[in-house]
GROMACS .gro file of N, CA and C in nm:
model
  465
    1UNK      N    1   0.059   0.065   2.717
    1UNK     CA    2   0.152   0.053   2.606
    1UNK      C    3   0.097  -0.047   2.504
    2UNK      N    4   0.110   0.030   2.359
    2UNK     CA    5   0.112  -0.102   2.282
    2UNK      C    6   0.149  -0.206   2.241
    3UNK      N    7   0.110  -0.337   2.173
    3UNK     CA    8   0.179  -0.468   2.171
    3UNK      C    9   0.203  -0.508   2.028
    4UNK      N   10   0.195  -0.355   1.938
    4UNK     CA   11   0.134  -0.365   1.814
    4UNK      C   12   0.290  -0.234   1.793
    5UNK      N   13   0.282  -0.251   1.614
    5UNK     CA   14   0.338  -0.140   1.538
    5UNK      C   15   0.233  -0.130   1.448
    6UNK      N   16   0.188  -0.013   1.378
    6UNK     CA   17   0.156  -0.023   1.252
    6UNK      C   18   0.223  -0.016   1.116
    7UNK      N   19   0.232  -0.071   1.009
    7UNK     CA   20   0.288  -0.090   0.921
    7UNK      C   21   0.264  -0.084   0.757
    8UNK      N   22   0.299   0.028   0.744
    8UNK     CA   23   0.245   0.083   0.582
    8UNK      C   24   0.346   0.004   0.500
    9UNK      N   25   0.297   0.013   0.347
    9UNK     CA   26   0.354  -0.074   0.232
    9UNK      C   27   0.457   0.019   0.245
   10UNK      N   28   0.565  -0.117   0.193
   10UNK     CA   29   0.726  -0.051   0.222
   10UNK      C   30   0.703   0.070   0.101
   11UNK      N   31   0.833   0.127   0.140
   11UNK     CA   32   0.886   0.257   0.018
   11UNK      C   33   0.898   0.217  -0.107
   12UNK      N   34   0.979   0.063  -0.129
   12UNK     CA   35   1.027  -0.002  -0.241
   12UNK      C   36   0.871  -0.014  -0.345
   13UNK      N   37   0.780  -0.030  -0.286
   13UNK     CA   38   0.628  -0.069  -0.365
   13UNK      C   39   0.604   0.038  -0.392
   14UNK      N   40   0.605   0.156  -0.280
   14UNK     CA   41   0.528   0.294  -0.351
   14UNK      C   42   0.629   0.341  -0.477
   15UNK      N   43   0.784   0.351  -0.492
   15UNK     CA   44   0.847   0.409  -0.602
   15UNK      C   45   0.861   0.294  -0.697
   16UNK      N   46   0.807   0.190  -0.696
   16UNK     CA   47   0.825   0.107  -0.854
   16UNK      C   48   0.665   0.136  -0.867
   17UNK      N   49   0.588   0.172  -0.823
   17UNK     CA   50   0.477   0.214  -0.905
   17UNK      C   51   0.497   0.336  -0.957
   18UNK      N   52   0.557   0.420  -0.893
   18UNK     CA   53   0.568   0.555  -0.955
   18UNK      C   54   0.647   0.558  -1.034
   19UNK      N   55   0.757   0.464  -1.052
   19UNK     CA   56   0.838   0.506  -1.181
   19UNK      C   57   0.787   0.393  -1.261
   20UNK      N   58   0.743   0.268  -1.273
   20UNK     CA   59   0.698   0.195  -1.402
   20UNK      C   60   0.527   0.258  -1.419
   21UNK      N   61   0.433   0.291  -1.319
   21UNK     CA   62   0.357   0.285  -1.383
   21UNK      C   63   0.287   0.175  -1.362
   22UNK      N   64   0.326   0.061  -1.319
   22UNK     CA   65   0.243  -0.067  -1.286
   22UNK      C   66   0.282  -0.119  -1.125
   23UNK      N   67   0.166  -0.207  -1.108
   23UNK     CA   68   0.184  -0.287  -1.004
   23UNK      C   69   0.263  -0.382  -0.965
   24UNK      N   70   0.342  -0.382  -0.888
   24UNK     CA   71   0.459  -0.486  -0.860
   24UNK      C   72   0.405  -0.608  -0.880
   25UNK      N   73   0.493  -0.726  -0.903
   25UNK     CA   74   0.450  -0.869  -0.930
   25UNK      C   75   0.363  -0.890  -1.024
   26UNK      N   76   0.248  -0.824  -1.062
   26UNK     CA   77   0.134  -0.873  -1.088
   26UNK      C   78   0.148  -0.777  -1.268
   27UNK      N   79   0.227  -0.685  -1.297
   27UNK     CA   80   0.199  -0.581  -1.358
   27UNK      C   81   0.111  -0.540  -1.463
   28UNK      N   82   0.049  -0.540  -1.363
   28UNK     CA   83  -0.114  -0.463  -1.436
   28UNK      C   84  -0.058  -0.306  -1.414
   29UNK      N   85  -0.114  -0.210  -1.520
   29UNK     CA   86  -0.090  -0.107  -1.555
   29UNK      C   87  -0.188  -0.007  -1.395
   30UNK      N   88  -0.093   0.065  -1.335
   30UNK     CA   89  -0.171   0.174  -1.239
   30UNK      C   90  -0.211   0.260  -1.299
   31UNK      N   91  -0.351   0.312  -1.259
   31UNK     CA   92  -0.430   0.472  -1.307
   31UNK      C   93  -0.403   0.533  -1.216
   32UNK      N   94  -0.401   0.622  -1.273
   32UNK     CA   95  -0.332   0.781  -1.252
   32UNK      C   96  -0.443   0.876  -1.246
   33UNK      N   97  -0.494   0.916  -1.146
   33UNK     CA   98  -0.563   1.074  -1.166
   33UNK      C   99  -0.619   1.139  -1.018
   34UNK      N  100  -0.636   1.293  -1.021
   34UNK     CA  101  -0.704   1.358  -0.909
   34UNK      C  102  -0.801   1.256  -0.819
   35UNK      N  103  -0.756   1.322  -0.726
   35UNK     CA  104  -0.859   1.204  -0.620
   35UNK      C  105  -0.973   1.242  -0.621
   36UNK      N  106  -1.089   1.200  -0.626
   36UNK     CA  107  -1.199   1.268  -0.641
   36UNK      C  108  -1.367   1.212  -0.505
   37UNK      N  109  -1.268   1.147  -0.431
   37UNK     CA  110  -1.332   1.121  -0.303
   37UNK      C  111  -1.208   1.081  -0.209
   38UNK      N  112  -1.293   0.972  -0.070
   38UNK     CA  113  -1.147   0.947   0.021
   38UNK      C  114  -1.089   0.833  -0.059
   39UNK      N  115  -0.923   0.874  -0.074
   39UNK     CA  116  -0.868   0.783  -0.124
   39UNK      C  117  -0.728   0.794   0.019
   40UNK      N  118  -0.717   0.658   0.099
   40UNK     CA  119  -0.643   0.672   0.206
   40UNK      C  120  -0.523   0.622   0.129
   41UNK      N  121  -0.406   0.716   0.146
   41UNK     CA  122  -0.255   0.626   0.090
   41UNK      C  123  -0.232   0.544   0.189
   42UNK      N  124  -0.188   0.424   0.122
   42UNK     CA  125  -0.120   0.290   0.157
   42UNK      C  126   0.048   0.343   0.253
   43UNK      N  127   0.072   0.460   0.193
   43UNK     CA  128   0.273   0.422   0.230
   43UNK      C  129   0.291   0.543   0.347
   44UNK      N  130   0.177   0.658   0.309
   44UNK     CA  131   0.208   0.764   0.445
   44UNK      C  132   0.089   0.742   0.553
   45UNK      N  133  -0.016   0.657   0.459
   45UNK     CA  134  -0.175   0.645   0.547
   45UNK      C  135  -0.232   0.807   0.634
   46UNK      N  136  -0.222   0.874   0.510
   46UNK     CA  137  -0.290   1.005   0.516
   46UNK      C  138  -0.369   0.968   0.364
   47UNK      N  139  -0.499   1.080   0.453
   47UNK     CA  140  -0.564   1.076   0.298
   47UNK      C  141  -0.558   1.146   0.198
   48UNK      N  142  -0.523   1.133   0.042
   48UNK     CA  143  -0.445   1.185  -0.052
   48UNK      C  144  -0.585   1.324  -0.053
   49UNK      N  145  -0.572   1.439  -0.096
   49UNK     CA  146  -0.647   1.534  -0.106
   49UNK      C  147  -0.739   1.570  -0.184
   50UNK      N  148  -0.871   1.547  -0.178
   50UNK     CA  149  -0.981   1.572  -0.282
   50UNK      C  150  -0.966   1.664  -0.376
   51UNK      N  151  -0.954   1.660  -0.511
   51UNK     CA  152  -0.968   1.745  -0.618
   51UNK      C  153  -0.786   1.849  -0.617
   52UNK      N  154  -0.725   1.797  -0.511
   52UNK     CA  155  -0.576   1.873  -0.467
   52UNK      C  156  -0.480   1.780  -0.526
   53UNK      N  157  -0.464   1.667  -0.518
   53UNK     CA  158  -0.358   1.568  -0.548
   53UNK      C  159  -0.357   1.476  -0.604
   54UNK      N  160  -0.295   1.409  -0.710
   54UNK     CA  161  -0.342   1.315  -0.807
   54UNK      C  162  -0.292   1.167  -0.694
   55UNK      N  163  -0.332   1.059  -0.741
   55UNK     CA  164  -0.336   0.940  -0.675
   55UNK      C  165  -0.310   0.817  -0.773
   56UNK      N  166  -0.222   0.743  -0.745
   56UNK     CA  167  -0.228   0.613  -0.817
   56UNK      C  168  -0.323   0.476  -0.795
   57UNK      N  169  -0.368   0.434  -0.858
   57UNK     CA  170  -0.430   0.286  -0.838
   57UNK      C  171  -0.405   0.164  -0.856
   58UNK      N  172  -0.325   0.086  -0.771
   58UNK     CA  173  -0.257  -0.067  -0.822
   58UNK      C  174  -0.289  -0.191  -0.767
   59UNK      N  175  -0.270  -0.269  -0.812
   59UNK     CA  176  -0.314  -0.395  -0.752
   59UNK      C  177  -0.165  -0.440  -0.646
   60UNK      N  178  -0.241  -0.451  -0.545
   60UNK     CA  179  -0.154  -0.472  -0.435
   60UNK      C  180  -0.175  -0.616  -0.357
   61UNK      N  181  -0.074  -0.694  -0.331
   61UNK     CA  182  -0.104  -0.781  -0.214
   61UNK      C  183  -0.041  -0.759  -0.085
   62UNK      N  184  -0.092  -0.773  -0.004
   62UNK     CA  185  -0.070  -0.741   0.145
   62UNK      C  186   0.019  -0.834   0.222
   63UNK      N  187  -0.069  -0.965   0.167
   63UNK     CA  188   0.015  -1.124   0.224
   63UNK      C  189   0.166  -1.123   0.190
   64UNK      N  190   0.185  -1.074   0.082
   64UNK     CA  191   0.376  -1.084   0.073
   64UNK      C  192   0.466  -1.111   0.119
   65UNK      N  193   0.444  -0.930   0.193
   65UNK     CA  194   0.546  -0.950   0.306
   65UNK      C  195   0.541  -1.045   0.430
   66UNK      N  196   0.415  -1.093   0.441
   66UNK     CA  197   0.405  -1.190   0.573
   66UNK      C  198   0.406  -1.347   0.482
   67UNK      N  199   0.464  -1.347   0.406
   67UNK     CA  200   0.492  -1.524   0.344
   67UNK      C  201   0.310  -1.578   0.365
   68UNK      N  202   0.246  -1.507   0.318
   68UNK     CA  203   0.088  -1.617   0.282
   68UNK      C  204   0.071  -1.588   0.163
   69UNK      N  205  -0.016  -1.689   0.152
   69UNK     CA  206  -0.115  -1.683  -0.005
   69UNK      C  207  -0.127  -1.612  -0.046
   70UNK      N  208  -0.132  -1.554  -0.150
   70UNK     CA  209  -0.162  -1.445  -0.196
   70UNK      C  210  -0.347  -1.369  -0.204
   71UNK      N  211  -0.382  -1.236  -0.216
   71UNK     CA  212  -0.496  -1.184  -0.151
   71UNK      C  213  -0.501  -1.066  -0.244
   72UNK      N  214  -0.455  -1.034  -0.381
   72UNK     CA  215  -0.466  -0.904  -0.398
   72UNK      C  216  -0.534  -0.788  -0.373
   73UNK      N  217  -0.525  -0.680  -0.425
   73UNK     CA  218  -0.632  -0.615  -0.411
   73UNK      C  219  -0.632  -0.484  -0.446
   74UNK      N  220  -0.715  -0.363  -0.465
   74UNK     CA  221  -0.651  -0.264  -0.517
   74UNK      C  222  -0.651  -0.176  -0.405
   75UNK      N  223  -0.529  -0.054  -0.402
   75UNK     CA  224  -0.493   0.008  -0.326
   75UNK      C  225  -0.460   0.155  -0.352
   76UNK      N  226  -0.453   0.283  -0.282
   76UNK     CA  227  -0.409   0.382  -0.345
   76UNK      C  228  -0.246   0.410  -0.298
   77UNK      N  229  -0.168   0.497  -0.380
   77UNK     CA  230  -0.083   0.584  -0.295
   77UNK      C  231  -0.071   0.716  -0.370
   78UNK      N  232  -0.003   0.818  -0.289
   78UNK     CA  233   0.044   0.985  -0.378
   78UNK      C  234   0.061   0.903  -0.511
   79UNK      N  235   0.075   1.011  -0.609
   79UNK     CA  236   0.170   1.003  -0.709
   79UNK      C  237   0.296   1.031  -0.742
   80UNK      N  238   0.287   1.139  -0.611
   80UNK     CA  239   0.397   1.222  -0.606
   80UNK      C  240   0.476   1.142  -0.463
   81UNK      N  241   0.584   1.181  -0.441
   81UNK     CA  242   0.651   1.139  -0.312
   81UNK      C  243   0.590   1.136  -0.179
   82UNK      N  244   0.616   1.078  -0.067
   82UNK     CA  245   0.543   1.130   0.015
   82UNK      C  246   0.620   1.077   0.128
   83UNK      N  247   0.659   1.049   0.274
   83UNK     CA  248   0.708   0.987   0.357
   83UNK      C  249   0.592   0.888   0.400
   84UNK      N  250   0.685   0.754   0.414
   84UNK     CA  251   0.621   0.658   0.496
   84UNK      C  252   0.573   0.662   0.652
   85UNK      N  253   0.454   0.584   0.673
   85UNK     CA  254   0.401   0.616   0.821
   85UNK      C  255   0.535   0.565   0.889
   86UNK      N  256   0.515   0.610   1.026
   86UNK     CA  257   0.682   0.620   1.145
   86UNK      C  258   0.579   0.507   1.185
   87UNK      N  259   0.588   0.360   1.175
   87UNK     CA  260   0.585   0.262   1.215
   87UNK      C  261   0.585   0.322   1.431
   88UNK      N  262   0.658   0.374   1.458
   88UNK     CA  263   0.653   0.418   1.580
   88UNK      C  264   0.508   0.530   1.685
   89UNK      N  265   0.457   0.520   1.562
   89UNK     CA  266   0.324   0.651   1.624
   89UNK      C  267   0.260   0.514   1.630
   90UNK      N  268   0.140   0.578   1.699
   90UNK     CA  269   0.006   0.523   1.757
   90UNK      C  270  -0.090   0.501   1.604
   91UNK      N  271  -0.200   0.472   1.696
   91UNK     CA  272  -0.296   0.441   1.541
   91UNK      C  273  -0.276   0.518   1.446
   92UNK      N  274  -0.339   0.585   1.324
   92UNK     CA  275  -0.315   0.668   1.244
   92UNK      C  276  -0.482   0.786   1.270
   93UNK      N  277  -0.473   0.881   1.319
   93UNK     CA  278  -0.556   0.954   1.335
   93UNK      C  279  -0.691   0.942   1.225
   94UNK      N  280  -0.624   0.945   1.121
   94UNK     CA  281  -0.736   0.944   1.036
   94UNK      C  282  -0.800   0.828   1.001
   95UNK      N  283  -0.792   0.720   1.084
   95UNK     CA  284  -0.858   0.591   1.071
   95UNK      C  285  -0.956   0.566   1.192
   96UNK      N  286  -0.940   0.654   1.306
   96UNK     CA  287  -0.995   0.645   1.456
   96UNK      C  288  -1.126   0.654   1.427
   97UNK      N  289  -1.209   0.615   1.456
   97UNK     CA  290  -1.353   0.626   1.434
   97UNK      C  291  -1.390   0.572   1.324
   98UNK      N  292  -1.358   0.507   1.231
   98UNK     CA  293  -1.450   0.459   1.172
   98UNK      C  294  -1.449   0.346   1.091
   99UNK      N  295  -1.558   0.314   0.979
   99UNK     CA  296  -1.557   0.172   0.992
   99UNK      C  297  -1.480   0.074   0.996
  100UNK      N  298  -1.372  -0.016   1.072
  100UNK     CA  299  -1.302  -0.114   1.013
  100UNK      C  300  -1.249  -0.217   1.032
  101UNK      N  301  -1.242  -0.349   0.973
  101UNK     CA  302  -1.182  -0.443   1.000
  101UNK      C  303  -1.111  -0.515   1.018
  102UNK      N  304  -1.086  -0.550   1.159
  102UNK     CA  305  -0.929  -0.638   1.173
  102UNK      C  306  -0.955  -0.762   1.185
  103UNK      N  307  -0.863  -0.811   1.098
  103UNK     CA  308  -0.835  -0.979   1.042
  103UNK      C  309  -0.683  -1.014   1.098
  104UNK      N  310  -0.716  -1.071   1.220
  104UNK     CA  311  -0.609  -1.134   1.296
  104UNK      C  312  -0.545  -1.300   1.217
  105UNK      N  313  -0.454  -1.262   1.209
  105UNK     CA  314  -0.359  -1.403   1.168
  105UNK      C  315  -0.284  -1.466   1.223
  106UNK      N  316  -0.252  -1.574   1.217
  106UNK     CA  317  -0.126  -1.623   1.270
  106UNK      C  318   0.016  -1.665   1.217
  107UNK      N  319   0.079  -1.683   1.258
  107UNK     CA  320   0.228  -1.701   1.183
  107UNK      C  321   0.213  -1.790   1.015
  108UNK      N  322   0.141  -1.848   1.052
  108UNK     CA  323   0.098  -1.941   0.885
  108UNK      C  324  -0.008  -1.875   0.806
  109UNK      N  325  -0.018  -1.783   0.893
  109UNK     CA  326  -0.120  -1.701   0.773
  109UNK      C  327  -0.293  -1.716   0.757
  110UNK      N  328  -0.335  -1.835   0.849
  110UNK     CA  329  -0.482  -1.887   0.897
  110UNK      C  330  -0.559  -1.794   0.976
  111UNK      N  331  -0.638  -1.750   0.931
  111UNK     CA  332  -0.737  -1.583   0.999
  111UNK      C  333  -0.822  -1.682   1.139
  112UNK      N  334  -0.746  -1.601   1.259
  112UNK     CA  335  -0.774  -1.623   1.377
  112UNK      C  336  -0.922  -1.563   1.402
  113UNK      N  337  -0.938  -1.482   1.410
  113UNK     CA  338  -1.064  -1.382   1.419
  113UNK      C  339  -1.080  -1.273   1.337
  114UNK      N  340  -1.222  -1.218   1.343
  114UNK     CA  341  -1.228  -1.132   1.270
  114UNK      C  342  -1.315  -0.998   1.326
  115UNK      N  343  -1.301  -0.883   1.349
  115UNK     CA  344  -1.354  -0.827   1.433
  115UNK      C  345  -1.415  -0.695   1.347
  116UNK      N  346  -1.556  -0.574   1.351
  116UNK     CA  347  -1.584  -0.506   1.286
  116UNK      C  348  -1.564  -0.437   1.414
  117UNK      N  349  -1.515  -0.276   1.356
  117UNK     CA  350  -1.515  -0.158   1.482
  117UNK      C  351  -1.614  -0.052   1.390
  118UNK      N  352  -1.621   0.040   1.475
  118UNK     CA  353  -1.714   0.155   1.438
  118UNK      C  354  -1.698   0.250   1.558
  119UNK      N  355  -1.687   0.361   1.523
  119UNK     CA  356  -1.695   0.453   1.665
  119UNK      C  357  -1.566   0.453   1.738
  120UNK      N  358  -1.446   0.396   1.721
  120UNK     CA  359  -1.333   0.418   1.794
  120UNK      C  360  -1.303   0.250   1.884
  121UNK      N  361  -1.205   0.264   1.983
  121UNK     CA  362  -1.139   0.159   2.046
  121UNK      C  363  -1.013   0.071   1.961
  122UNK      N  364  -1.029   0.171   1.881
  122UNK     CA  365  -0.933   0.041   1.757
  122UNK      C  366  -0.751  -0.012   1.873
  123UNK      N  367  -0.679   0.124   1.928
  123UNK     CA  368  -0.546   0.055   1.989
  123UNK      C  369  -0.630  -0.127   2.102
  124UNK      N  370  -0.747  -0.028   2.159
  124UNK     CA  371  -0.764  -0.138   2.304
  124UNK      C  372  -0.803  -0.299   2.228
  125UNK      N  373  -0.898  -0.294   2.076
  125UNK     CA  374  -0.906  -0.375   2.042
  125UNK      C  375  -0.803  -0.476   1.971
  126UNK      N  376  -0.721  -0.407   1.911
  126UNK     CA  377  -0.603  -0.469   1.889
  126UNK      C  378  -0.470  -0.514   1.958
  127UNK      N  379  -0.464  -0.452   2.117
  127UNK     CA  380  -0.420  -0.517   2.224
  127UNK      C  381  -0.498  -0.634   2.251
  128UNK      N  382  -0.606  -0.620   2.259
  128UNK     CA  383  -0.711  -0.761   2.309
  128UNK      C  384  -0.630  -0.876   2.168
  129UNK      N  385  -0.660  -0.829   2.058
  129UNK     CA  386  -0.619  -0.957   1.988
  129UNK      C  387  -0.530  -0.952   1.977
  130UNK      N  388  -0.419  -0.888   2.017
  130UNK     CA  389  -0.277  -0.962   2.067
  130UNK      C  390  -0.244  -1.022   2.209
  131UNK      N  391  -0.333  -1.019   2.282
  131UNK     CA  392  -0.288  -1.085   2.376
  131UNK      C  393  -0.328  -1.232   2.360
  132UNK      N  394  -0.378  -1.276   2.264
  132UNK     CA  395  -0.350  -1.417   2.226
  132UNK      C  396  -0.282  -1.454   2.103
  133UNK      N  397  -0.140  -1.522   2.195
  133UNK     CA  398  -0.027  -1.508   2.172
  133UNK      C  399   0.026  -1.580   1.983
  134UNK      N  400  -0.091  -1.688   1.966
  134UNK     CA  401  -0.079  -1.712   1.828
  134UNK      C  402  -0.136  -1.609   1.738
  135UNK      N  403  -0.192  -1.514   1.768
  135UNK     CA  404  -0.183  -1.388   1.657
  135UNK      C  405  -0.089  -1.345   1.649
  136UNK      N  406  -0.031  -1.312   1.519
  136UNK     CA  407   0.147  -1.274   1.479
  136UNK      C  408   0.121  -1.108   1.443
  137UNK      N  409  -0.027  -1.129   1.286
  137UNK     CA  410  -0.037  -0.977   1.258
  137UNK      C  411  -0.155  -0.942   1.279
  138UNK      N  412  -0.226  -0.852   1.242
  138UNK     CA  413  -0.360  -0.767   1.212
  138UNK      C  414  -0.367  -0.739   1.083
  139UNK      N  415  -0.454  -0.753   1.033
  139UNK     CA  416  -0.483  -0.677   0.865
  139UNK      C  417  -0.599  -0.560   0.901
  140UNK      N  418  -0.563  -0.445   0.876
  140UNK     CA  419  -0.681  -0.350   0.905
  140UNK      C  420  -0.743  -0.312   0.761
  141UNK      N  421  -0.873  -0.378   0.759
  141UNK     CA  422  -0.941  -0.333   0.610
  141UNK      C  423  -1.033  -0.235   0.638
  142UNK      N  424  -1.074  -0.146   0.514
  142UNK     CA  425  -1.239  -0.044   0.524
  142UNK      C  426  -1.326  -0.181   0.536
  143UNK      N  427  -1.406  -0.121   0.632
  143UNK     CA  428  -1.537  -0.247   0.593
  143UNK      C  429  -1.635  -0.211   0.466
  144UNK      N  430  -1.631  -0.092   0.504
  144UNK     CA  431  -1.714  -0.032   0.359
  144UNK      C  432  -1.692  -0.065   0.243
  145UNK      N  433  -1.496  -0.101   0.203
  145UNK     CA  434  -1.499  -0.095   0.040
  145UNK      C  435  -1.421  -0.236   0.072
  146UNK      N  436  -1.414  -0.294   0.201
  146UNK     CA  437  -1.350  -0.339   0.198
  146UNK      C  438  -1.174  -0.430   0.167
  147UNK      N  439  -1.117  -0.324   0.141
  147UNK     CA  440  -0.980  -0.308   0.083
  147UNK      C  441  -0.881  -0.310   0.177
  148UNK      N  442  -0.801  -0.369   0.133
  148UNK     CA  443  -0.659  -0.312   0.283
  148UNK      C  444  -0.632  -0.175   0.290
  149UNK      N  445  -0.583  -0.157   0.423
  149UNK     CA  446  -0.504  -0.045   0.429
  149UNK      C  447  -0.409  -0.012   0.503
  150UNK      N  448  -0.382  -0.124   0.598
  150UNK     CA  449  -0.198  -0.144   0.657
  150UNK      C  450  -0.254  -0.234   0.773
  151UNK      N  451  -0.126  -0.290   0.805
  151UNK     CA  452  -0.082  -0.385   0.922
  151UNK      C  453  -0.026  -0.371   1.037
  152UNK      N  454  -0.089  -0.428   1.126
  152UNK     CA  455  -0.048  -0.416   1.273
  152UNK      C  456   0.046  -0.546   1.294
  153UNK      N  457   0.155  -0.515   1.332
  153UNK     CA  458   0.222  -0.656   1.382
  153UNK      C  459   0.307  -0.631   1.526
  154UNK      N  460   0.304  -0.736   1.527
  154UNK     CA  461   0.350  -0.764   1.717
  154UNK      C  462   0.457  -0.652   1.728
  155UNK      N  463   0.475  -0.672   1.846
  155UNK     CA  464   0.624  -0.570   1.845
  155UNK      C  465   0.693  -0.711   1.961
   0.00000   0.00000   0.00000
């Protein structure tokens, strides 16, 4: 069993970009257009569809919701509606295998470890860094573009 949820950007972030047009807090103006490589959404964490579905681009911070410093960064989601990940499923299929990084934190927000995966293990590795008990969340970034793309937190 896991010791983890995963956790996509709330609903409230994906529809004030879609109806202003800009990035929450920060409001810098979001671009708008066809996806034209992998662009993973932030709020369903499926990947929006090459040359099929248009995609937004905003500056996002991750730290927010967990009360740290701030970290922006840019992020995608639909343009169009979409349902949020069920916090209740397992990893997200389309992240299994490949490159990425978890940045373990602790309740104050101080990066405990930092770990690169490749090739799979991502649930067993993120049980391992929860079983030490001052890790609160996980930040799972691409290592490649390095960007966020959702959070693991305790259960």
């Amino acid at each position: 069993m896991n010791s983890f949820k995963v956790v996509a950007i709330p609903t409230e972030v994906a529809q004030y970009v879609r109806a202003s047009g800009k990035s929450p807090v920060y409001g810098f103006p979001a671009h708008k257009e066809i996806a034209t490589g992998r662009a993973p959404c932030r709020h369903c964490l499926e990947l929006i569809r090459e040359q099929k579905e248009e995609l937004l681009l905003f500056t996002y911070d991750p730290f927010r919701e967990v009360g740290a410093p701030p970290l922006p960064g840019p992020v995608y989601v639909h343009s169009e509606e979409c349902p949020r990940h069920n916090e209740e499923e397992m990893f997200p299929a389309g992240y299994q295998g490949r490159k990425l990084t978890f940045d373990a934190y602790d309740a104050d927000g101080a990066l405990r470890k930092g770990v690169f995966l490749s090739g799979g293990g991502e649930e067993e590795i993120a049980n391992r860094l929860f079983a030490d008990e001052a890790v609160h969340y996980i930040h799972v970034r691409s290592t490649e573009a390095g960007c966020f793309l959702f959070r693991l937190q305790r259960i």
